[in-house]
Coordinates of C-alpha atoms and ligand atoms in Angstrom, one line a residue:
M398 CA 4.8 40.6 41.4
W399 CA 4.6 44.3 41.1
K400 CA 2.3 44.6 44.9
G401 CA 4.8 46.7 46.5
R402 CA 2.9 49.6 44.6
F403 CA -1.1 48.0 45.1
S404 CA -3.2 48.6 48.1
Q405 CA -6.1 45.7 46.3
E406 CA -5.4 42.6 44.8
T407 CA -6.3 42.1 41.9
S408 CA -9.6 40.7 40.5
A409 CA -10.4 37.5 39.9
A410 CA -11.8 39.1 36.6
V411 CA -9.2 40.6 35.5
S412 CA -6.5 37.9 35.7
A413 CA -8.5 35.5 33.7
F414 CA -8.3 38.5 31.3
T415 CA -5.2 39.2 31.0
Q416 CA -3.2 35.5 31.7
S417 CA -2.0 34.2 28.5
L418 CA -1.3 30.6 29.3
D419 CA -3.8 29.3 27.4
L420 CA -1.4 30.1 24.7
D421 CA 2.1 31.0 26.6
W422 CA 3.0 27.9 28.1
R423 CA 4.6 25.9 25.5
L424 CA 6.8 28.8 25.0
A425 CA 7.8 27.1 28.4
S426 CA 11.7 25.5 27.5
C427 CA 12.3 28.4 25.2
D428 CA 11.7 31.0 28.1
I429 CA 14.2 28.7 30.8
E430 CA 16.3 28.9 27.5
G431 CA 16.9 32.8 27.9
S432 CA 16.6 32.7 31.3
R433 CA 19.6 30.5 32.0
A434 CA 21.8 32.3 28.9
H435 CA 20.5 35.5 31.1
V436 CA 22.1 33.9 34.2
A437 CA 25.2 32.8 32.4
M438 CA 26.1 36.6 31.3
L439 CA 24.8 38.1 34.6
S440 CA 28.0 36.0 36.2
K441 CA 30.1 37.9 33.8
V442 CA 29.9 40.6 34.6
G443 CA 30.3 39.8 38.3
L444 CA 26.1 41.3 38.9
L445 CA 25.9 37.6 39.7
G446 CA 29.0 35.1 41.9
V447 CA 29.5 31.8 40.0
D448 CA 28.2 30.0 42.8
E449 CA 24.8 31.7 42.9
A450 CA 24.7 31.4 39.2
Q451 CA 25.5 27.9 39.1
R452 CA 23.5 27.1 41.3
I453 CA 20.3 29.3 39.4
D454 CA 21.0 27.5 36.0
R455 CA 20.9 24.1 37.7
A456 CA 17.2 24.9 39.4
L457 CA 16.6 26.4 35.8
A458 CA 17.3 23.0 34.1
E459 CA 15.4 21.5 36.6
I460 CA 12.1 23.5 35.9
D461 CA 12.3 22.6 32.9
E462 CA 12.4 19.0 33.8
E463 CA 8.9 19.3 35.8
V464 CA 7.5 20.9 33.1
V465 CA 8.3 18.6 30.3
S466 CA 7.2 16.0 32.6
G467 CA 3.6 17.8 33.4
R468 CA 4.9 18.0 37.1
L469 CA 4.8 21.9 37.5
K470 CA 1.4 23.5 36.7
P471 CA 0.5 27.1 35.3
R472 CA -1.0 29.0 37.9
E473 CA -3.7 31.1 36.6
E474 CA -2.7 34.2 39.3
L475 CA 0.5 34.5 38.1
E476 CA -0.6 35.7 34.2
D477 CA 1.7 34.4 32.5
V478 CA 4.7 31.2 31.7
H479 CA 7.2 34.1 31.6
M480 CA 5.5 34.9 36.0
N481 CA 5.3 31.2 37.0
I482 CA 8.7 29.6 36.1
E483 CA 10.4 33.2 38.2
A484 CA 7.8 32.3 40.8
R485 CA 8.6 28.6 40.8
L486 CA 12.7 29.4 41.1
I487 CA 12.1 31.4 43.9
E488 CA 10.3 29.0 45.4
K489 CA 12.8 26.6 45.1
L490 CA 15.5 29.1 45.5
G491 CA 14.3 32.0 47.9
P492 CA 15.9 35.3 47.7
L493 CA 18.4 34.0 45.3
G494 CA 15.9 32.9 42.9
A495 CA 14.0 36.7 43.2
K496 CA 17.5 38.2 41.6
L497 CA 17.2 36.1 37.7
H498 CA 15.1 39.4 36.3
M499 CA 17.7 42.2 37.1
G500 CA 18.2 44.2 33.8
R501 CA 15.1 42.3 31.8
S502 CA 11.5 42.7 31.5
R503 CA 9.3 41.1 29.9
N504 CA 8.9 42.8 27.2
D505 CA 12.3 41.9 26.2
Q506 CA 11.8 38.4 27.2
V507 CA 8.6 37.3 25.8
A508 CA 10.5 38.4 22.7
T509 CA 13.1 37.1 23.2
T510 CA 11.5 33.4 24.2
M511 CA 9.2 33.7 20.6
R512 CA 12.4 34.6 18.4
L513 CA 13.4 31.0 20.2
F514 CA 10.9 29.0 19.2
L515 CA 10.1 30.5 15.9
R516 CA 13.3 29.5 15.6
R517 CA 13.2 25.6 16.6
E518 CA 9.8 25.8 14.5
Y519 CA 11.9 26.7 11.0
G520 CA 13.7 23.9 11.5
D521 CA 10.6 22.0 10.5
L522 CA 9.6 23.5 8.1
A523 CA 12.3 23.8 6.2
L524 CA 12.3 20.3 6.4
G525 CA 8.8 20.2 5.2
L526 CA 9.2 22.8 1.8
K527 CA 13.1 20.4 1.0
K528 CA 10.4 17.3 1.0
L529 CA 7.8 19.0 -1.1
L530 CA 10.4 20.5 -3.7
E531 CA 12.1 16.9 -3.4
V532 CA 8.5 15.5 -4.6
L533 CA 7.4 17.9 -7.3
L534 CA 11.4 17.0 -9.1
G535 CA 11.4 13.5 -9.1
R536 CA 7.5 13.7 -10.5
A537 CA 8.0 16.3 -12.7
E538 CA 11.2 14.2 -14.3
A539 CA 8.7 10.9 -14.1
D540 CA 6.5 12.7 -16.5
R541 CA 9.0 14.9 -18.0
E542 CA 7.1 13.0 -22.1
V543 CA 3.4 13.2 -20.9
I544 CA 1.7 15.2 -22.3
I545 CA -1.2 17.7 -21.2
P546 CA -3.5 20.8 -22.6
G547 CA -2.1 23.7 -20.8
Y548 CA -4.7 26.1 -19.1
T549 CA -5.8 29.6 -20.0
H550 CA -8.5 30.7 -18.7
L551 CA -9.3 27.4 -18.1
Q552 CA -9.9 27.2 -21.6
Q553 CA -7.4 24.6 -23.9
A554 CA -4.2 26.2 -25.3
Q555 CA -1.3 24.9 -26.0
P556 CA 0.0 21.2 -24.9
I557 CA 2.5 21.5 -22.8
S558 CA 4.7 18.9 -20.7
L559 CA 3.6 17.6 -17.4
G560 CA 6.9 18.4 -16.3
H561 CA 6.8 21.5 -17.5
Y562 CA 3.0 21.5 -15.3
W563 CA 4.6 20.6 -12.2
M564 CA 8.1 22.4 -12.2
A565 CA 6.3 25.3 -12.4
H566 CA 4.6 24.6 -8.7
F567 CA 8.1 23.5 -8.3
E568 CA 8.9 27.1 -8.5
A569 CA 6.7 28.8 -6.5
F570 CA 7.6 26.7 -3.5
R571 CA 11.3 27.8 -4.3
R572 CA 10.3 31.3 -3.7
D573 CA 8.5 30.3 -1.0
V574 CA 12.1 29.6 0.9
A575 CA 13.1 32.5 -0.1
R576 CA 10.1 34.3 2.2
L577 CA 11.4 31.3 4.4
S578 CA 15.0 32.6 4.6
A579 CA 13.9 36.1 5.5
A580 CA 12.1 35.0 8.3
V581 CA 14.4 33.1 9.2
E582 CA 16.5 36.2 8.7
A583 CA 14.7 38.5 11.3
V584 CA 14.1 36.5 14.4
D585 CA 18.0 36.1 14.2
E586 CA 18.9 39.1 16.5
S587 CA 18.8 39.1 20.5
P588 CA 16.5 41.9 22.3
L589 CA 17.6 40.7 25.2
G590 CA 19.0 43.9 27.5
A591 CA 16.2 45.7 25.6
G592 CA 14.4 45.5 29.3
A593 CA 11.1 47.5 29.8
L594 CA 12.0 50.0 26.0
A595 CA 14.5 51.9 27.6
G596 CA 17.6 49.3 28.2
S597 CA 19.3 49.5 31.5
T598 CA 21.8 50.9 33.3
L599 CA 23.8 47.6 35.1
P600 CA 26.6 46.6 33.3
L601 CA 25.0 44.0 31.7
D602 CA 26.3 42.0 28.1
R603 CA 23.7 42.2 25.5
A604 CA 26.5 40.7 23.3
C605 CA 27.3 37.7 25.0
T606 CA 23.6 36.6 25.7
A607 CA 23.3 37.3 21.6
E608 CA 26.2 34.9 21.4
L609 CA 24.9 31.8 24.4
L610 CA 21.9 31.8 22.3
R611 CA 23.6 31.5 18.8
F612 CA 21.7 35.3 17.3
S613 CA 24.1 36.7 14.8
R614 CA 24.2 40.3 17.3
P615 CA 22.1 42.3 19.3
T616 CA 19.5 44.4 18.3
R617 CA 20.2 47.5 17.6
N618 CA 17.0 50.0 18.7
S619 CA 15.8 48.6 22.6
L620 CA 12.4 50.6 21.7
D621 CA 12.2 49.6 18.5
T622 CA 12.9 46.0 19.8
V623 CA 9.9 46.0 22.9
A624 CA 7.4 47.2 20.2
Q625 CA 8.3 45.6 16.5
R626 CA 6.7 42.4 15.9
D627 CA 7.8 42.3 12.0
Y628 CA 10.1 39.2 12.3
L629 CA 6.3 37.5 13.0
L630 CA 4.3 40.0 10.2
D631 CA 7.3 37.7 8.1
Y632 CA 6.5 34.2 8.9
H633 CA 3.4 35.1 8.2
H634 CA 3.5 36.8 5.1
F635 CA 6.4 33.3 3.9
A636 CA 2.3 31.1 5.6
S637 CA 0.2 33.6 3.7
V638 CA 1.9 32.5 0.2
F639 CA 2.9 29.0 1.1
A640 CA -0.8 28.4 1.5
L641 CA -1.7 30.0 -1.7
H642 CA 0.3 28.6 -4.2
C643 CA -0.8 24.8 -2.1
S644 CA -4.8 26.6 -2.8
R645 CA -3.8 27.2 -6.1
L646 CA -2.1 23.4 -6.6
A647 CA -4.9 21.6 -4.5
E648 CA -7.3 22.8 -7.2
D649 CA -5.5 22.3 -10.1
L650 CA -5.3 18.6 -8.5
V651 CA -9.6 18.3 -8.3
L652 CA -10.4 19.4 -11.4
Y653 CA -7.9 17.4 -13.5
S654 CA -9.3 14.5 -11.4
S655 CA -12.4 15.4 -11.6
Q656 CA -15.0 13.0 -14.3
E657 CA -14.4 16.0 -17.4
F658 CA -11.2 16.5 -17.0
G659 CA -9.9 12.6 -15.9
W660 CA -6.8 12.2 -17.0
L661 CA -5.1 12.4 -13.1
L662 CA -5.8 9.7 -10.7
L663 CA -5.7 10.5 -7.1
P664 CA -4.9 7.4 -4.9
D665 CA -7.6 6.3 -2.8
A666 CA -5.6 6.1 0.5
Y667 CA -5.6 9.6 0.1
C668 CA -9.5 9.9 -0.7
T669 CA -12.6 9.5 1.3
G670 CA -16.0 8.2 0.0
S671 CA -19.9 9.4 0.3
S672 CA -21.6 8.7 3.2
M673 CA -24.7 8.5 0.7
M674 CA -23.2 8.1 -2.9
P675 CA -22.0 4.6 -3.1
Q676 CA -19.5 6.2 -6.4
K677 CA -18.3 8.9 -5.2
K678 CA -14.6 9.7 -4.7
N679 CA -14.0 12.3 -2.8
P680 CA -11.0 14.7 -3.2
D681 CA -11.2 16.3 0.6
V682 CA -7.8 16.3 0.9
L683 CA -7.3 18.7 -2.0
E684 CA -10.3 20.7 -0.6
L685 CA -8.7 20.9 3.3
I686 CA -5.5 22.0 2.2
R687 CA -7.4 24.9 -0.3
G688 CA -10.0 25.6 2.5
K689 CA -6.5 26.3 4.9
T690 CA -6.2 28.7 3.2
G691 CA -9.0 31.6 3.8
Q692 CA -7.5 31.0 7.7
V693 CA -3.2 31.1 7.6
L694 CA -4.3 34.8 5.5
G695 CA -6.7 35.8 7.5
H696 CA -3.8 35.3 10.9
L697 CA -1.5 38.1 8.2
L698 CA -4.0 40.1 8.8
D699 CA -4.9 39.9 12.4
L700 CA -1.6 40.4 13.3
A701 CA -1.2 43.5 10.8
V702 CA -5.0 45.1 12.0
T703 CA -3.5 44.8 16.3
L704 CA -0.6 46.6 14.4
K705 CA -2.0 48.5 13.7
G706 CA -2.0 51.9 15.2
L707 CA -0.5 51.3 18.2
P708 CA 2.1 53.3 19.9
M709 CA 5.6 53.1 20.4
T710 CA 6.5 50.9 22.5
Y711 CA 5.4 47.7 24.1
N712 CA 1.2 47.8 24.6
R713 CA 0.0 44.3 26.0
D714 CA -2.4 44.1 22.3
L715 CA 1.1 42.8 21.4
Q716 CA 0.6 39.4 23.7
E717 CA -3.0 38.2 20.8
D718 CA 0.4 37.8 18.8
K719 CA 0.3 34.3 20.2
R720 CA -2.7 32.4 18.9
G721 CA -3.0 33.3 15.2
L722 CA 0.6 32.1 14.9
W723 CA -0.4 28.5 16.8
A724 CA -3.2 28.4 14.7
S725 CA -1.3 29.1 10.9
L726 CA 1.9 27.6 12.6
T727 CA -0.2 24.3 12.2
A728 CA -2.1 24.6 9.7
V729 CA 1.0 24.7 7.4
A730 CA 2.5 21.7 9.3
A731 CA -0.1 19.8 9.1
V732 CA -0.9 20.8 4.9
L733 CA 3.1 19.4 5.1
S734 CA 2.4 16.3 6.2
L735 CA 0.0 15.4 3.2
L736 CA 1.1 17.2 0.7
P737 CA 3.9 15.5 -0.5
D738 CA 2.5 12.1 -0.2
F739 CA 0.1 12.8 -2.0
L740 CA 1.7 14.7 -4.8
S741 CA 4.4 11.2 -5.3
H742 CA 0.8 9.3 -4.9
V743 CA -1.3 10.6 -7.7
S744 CA -1.4 9.1 -11.6
V745 CA -1.7 10.0 -14.4
D746 CA -3.8 8.2 -17.8
A747 CA -1.5 10.1 -20.4
D748 CA -3.9 9.1 -22.6
R749 CA -6.8 9.9 -21.7
A750 CA -4.8 13.5 -21.1
L751 CA -4.4 13.1 -25.5
K752 CA -7.9 12.7 -26.2
S753 CA -8.8 15.7 -23.8
F754 CA -7.6 17.7 -26.6
E755 CA -8.4 16.1 -29.6
G756 CA -10.5 17.7 -32.2
G757 CA -8.9 20.5 -29.9
F758 CA -7.7 24.1 -31.8
L759 CA -4.3 24.0 -29.4
L760 CA -1.6 23.9 -32.6
A761 CA -2.9 27.4 -33.8
T762 CA 0.1 29.0 -32.8
D763 CA 2.0 26.1 -34.4
V764 CA 0.4 26.9 -37.7
A765 CA 1.1 30.4 -37.0
E766 CA 4.7 30.3 -36.0
H767 CA 4.8 27.6 -39.4
L768 CA 4.1 30.6 -41.4
V769 CA 5.5 32.9 -39.5
E770 CA 8.8 31.2 -40.2
R771 CA 8.0 30.6 -43.7
G772 CA 8.7 34.8 -43.8
V773 CA 4.5 35.5 -43.5
P774 CA 3.7 39.0 -40.4
F775 CA 2.9 37.4 -37.0
R776 CA -0.2 39.9 -37.5
E777 CA -0.9 37.7 -41.2
A778 CA -0.3 35.2 -39.5
H779 CA -2.5 34.5 -37.2
E780 CA -5.3 36.4 -38.8
K781 CA -5.2 33.7 -41.6
T782 CA -4.4 30.2 -38.9
G783 CA -8.0 32.0 -37.2
R784 CA -9.9 31.5 -41.0
A785 CA -8.6 28.2 -41.0
V786 CA -9.5 27.1 -37.5
R787 CA -13.2 29.7 -38.5
W788 CA -12.9 26.6 -41.9
C789 CA -12.9 23.7 -39.5
L790 CA -15.1 24.4 -36.5
D791 CA -17.6 25.3 -39.9
R792 CA -17.0 21.9 -41.6
G793 CA -16.4 19.8 -38.2
R794 CA -13.0 18.8 -38.8
A795 CA -9.5 18.8 -36.7
L796 CA -6.4 21.1 -37.9
D797 CA -4.5 18.0 -38.0
S798 CA -6.5 16.4 -40.6
L799 CA -6.4 18.6 -42.7
S800 CA -4.6 18.2 -46.1
L801 CA -1.1 19.6 -47.9
R802 CA -3.7 21.0 -50.2
E803 CA -6.9 22.1 -48.2
W804 CA -3.7 23.7 -46.3
R805 CA -2.9 25.8 -49.4
D806 CA -6.3 25.8 -50.4
L807 CA -6.9 28.1 -47.0
I808 CA -3.0 29.5 -47.1
P809 CA -1.0 29.4 -50.0
E810 CA 2.2 30.1 -47.6
A811 CA 2.1 26.9 -45.7
G812 CA 5.0 24.8 -46.1
E813 CA 4.2 21.0 -47.4
E814 CA 5.8 19.3 -44.0
L815 CA 2.9 21.5 -42.1
P816 CA 0.7 18.6 -42.3
R817 CA 3.5 16.6 -40.6
R818 CA 4.0 19.2 -37.9
L819 CA 1.5 19.6 -36.5
N820 CA 1.3 16.8 -33.9
A821 CA 1.5 17.3 -29.7
V822 CA 4.5 15.8 -29.8
D823 CA 6.2 18.8 -31.8
A824 CA 4.0 21.3 -30.1
V825 CA 5.8 20.6 -26.6
R826 CA 9.8 19.3 -28.2
L827 CA 9.8 22.0 -30.2
R828 CA 8.8 25.0 -27.6
R829 CA 12.3 25.4 -26.9
T830 CA 13.0 29.2 -25.6
F831 CA 14.4 29.0 -22.0
G832 CA 12.1 28.7 -19.7
G833 CA 9.3 27.1 -22.0
T834 CA 7.9 23.5 -22.2
G835 CA 10.7 21.6 -24.6
F836 CA 11.4 17.9 -23.0
D837 CA 14.8 19.4 -23.0
R838 CA 14.2 22.5 -21.7
V839 CA 12.5 20.0 -18.7
A840 CA 15.6 18.6 -17.9
E841 CA 17.6 21.2 -17.3
A842 CA 14.9 23.0 -15.1
V843 CA 14.8 19.7 -13.5
A844 CA 18.9 19.2 -13.3
E845 CA 19.4 23.0 -11.8
G846 CA 16.3 22.6 -9.6
R847 CA 17.9 19.5 -7.8
H848 CA 21.2 21.2 -7.5
F849 CA 19.0 23.9 -6.3
V850 CA 18.0 21.5 -3.0
E851 CA 21.3 19.2 -2.9
D852 CA 23.9 22.0 -2.8
S853 CA 22.2 25.8 -2.3
W854 CA 19.5 25.0 0.0
P855 CA 20.0 28.2 1.8
L856 CA 18.0 26.8 5.0
Ligands
LIG1185 N1 2.9 38.2 28.3 C1 2.8 38.9 27.4 C2 3.2 39.3 26.1 O1 2.9 38.0 26.0 C3 4.3 39.8 27.7 C4 4.2 40.7 29.4 C5 5.1 42.1 29.0 N2 3.6 42.5 29.7 C6 3.4 43.0 30.5 N3 2.0 44.4 31.1 N4 4.5 44.3 30.4 O2 3.3 39.7 25.7

């Protein structure tokens, strides 16, 4: 394509080194979509005759079919997807095909193609996220009255509704939806017409190509357009935080389904066995979901380091943006293809969940708050309750086994309802603060979550 200026053939080693076909051939259809809009615009502004534009457009549509059917094979010496498509057009149309690239550079072309590609991918990601949120809502509704121990520092802390627990993950993934929306917005500008870096002397109509490609507007600065990859950083940011959220959820499920916790039961169909130990049922799916997080985070760092120190504007380093993007998209799609179904098949042993904190001290805060309601300053209530816990520990007693007499001996301010008040159901039910674990609050949260997914879904 650039033979005019060169007096030597490109060496085969350089072709092999600089080519990007192993990465970008999958962009062919999006590249052709961009070219067809470019051609329509060229005809509108009079740079191509109507008949010329029609012939090029038809040929591009044929090339698209040749790519999809596998009849057109890319040639390495043509470096990348863009030049392969253009070369095929010239092969088909001769000098007319050679008009396609007027007013355009691969620099604005690749940015356009990538945005078109990502926009398609985002449609699938949005569907996957929606399904995940719906499954969590269903679980939260079904498990609203199941009581499990809540943890801080992985130490039993206070009883909570399992529905409230699922809704905690719902909120995390809801924020991922907002991050994906930001990424969707970031691809919504058309780079076409920025040229190599400075625009064009030809009377291109950038608003026209933007509209034809269903972008909201053309990008504002041609230098920035070919230099920046913020829209990819936005994807990787979404993917990284999403992967972190999935990893935390997977880790919880691994723990809760282990023999030591034991109140979450994983579906056989989603577990694997051991080649040696006949009794084993392993949560490999969860471990792999957790395990994919490292690479997804790595791809964010990979791109950030590639961008660091690049001068304005386009540099060939930017071609390396694709490998990590594909890998990350594949990992996120794999997680989304499994996690919702996995979650909907998990079952709960509610008795075992309750038993797991029998004899523990998860209701100690309830004692302290009971005293506060009877006028005891919180710090004093905390200390008195702490002493009661110590008293129980020394005697091997459970807090909820103490009689009113025993309570009054330990804490004279104890009300007569205290022994009755100390049970897991009330501990959950009475936590009625907004955003708290009270059963009614969880019902409200689920209703609000449903409204979000069904009526104000932003994607
Ligand atoms: N294949 C390149 C990329 O993916 C686009 C080509 C731009 N090349 C150039 N020498 N200006 O970034």
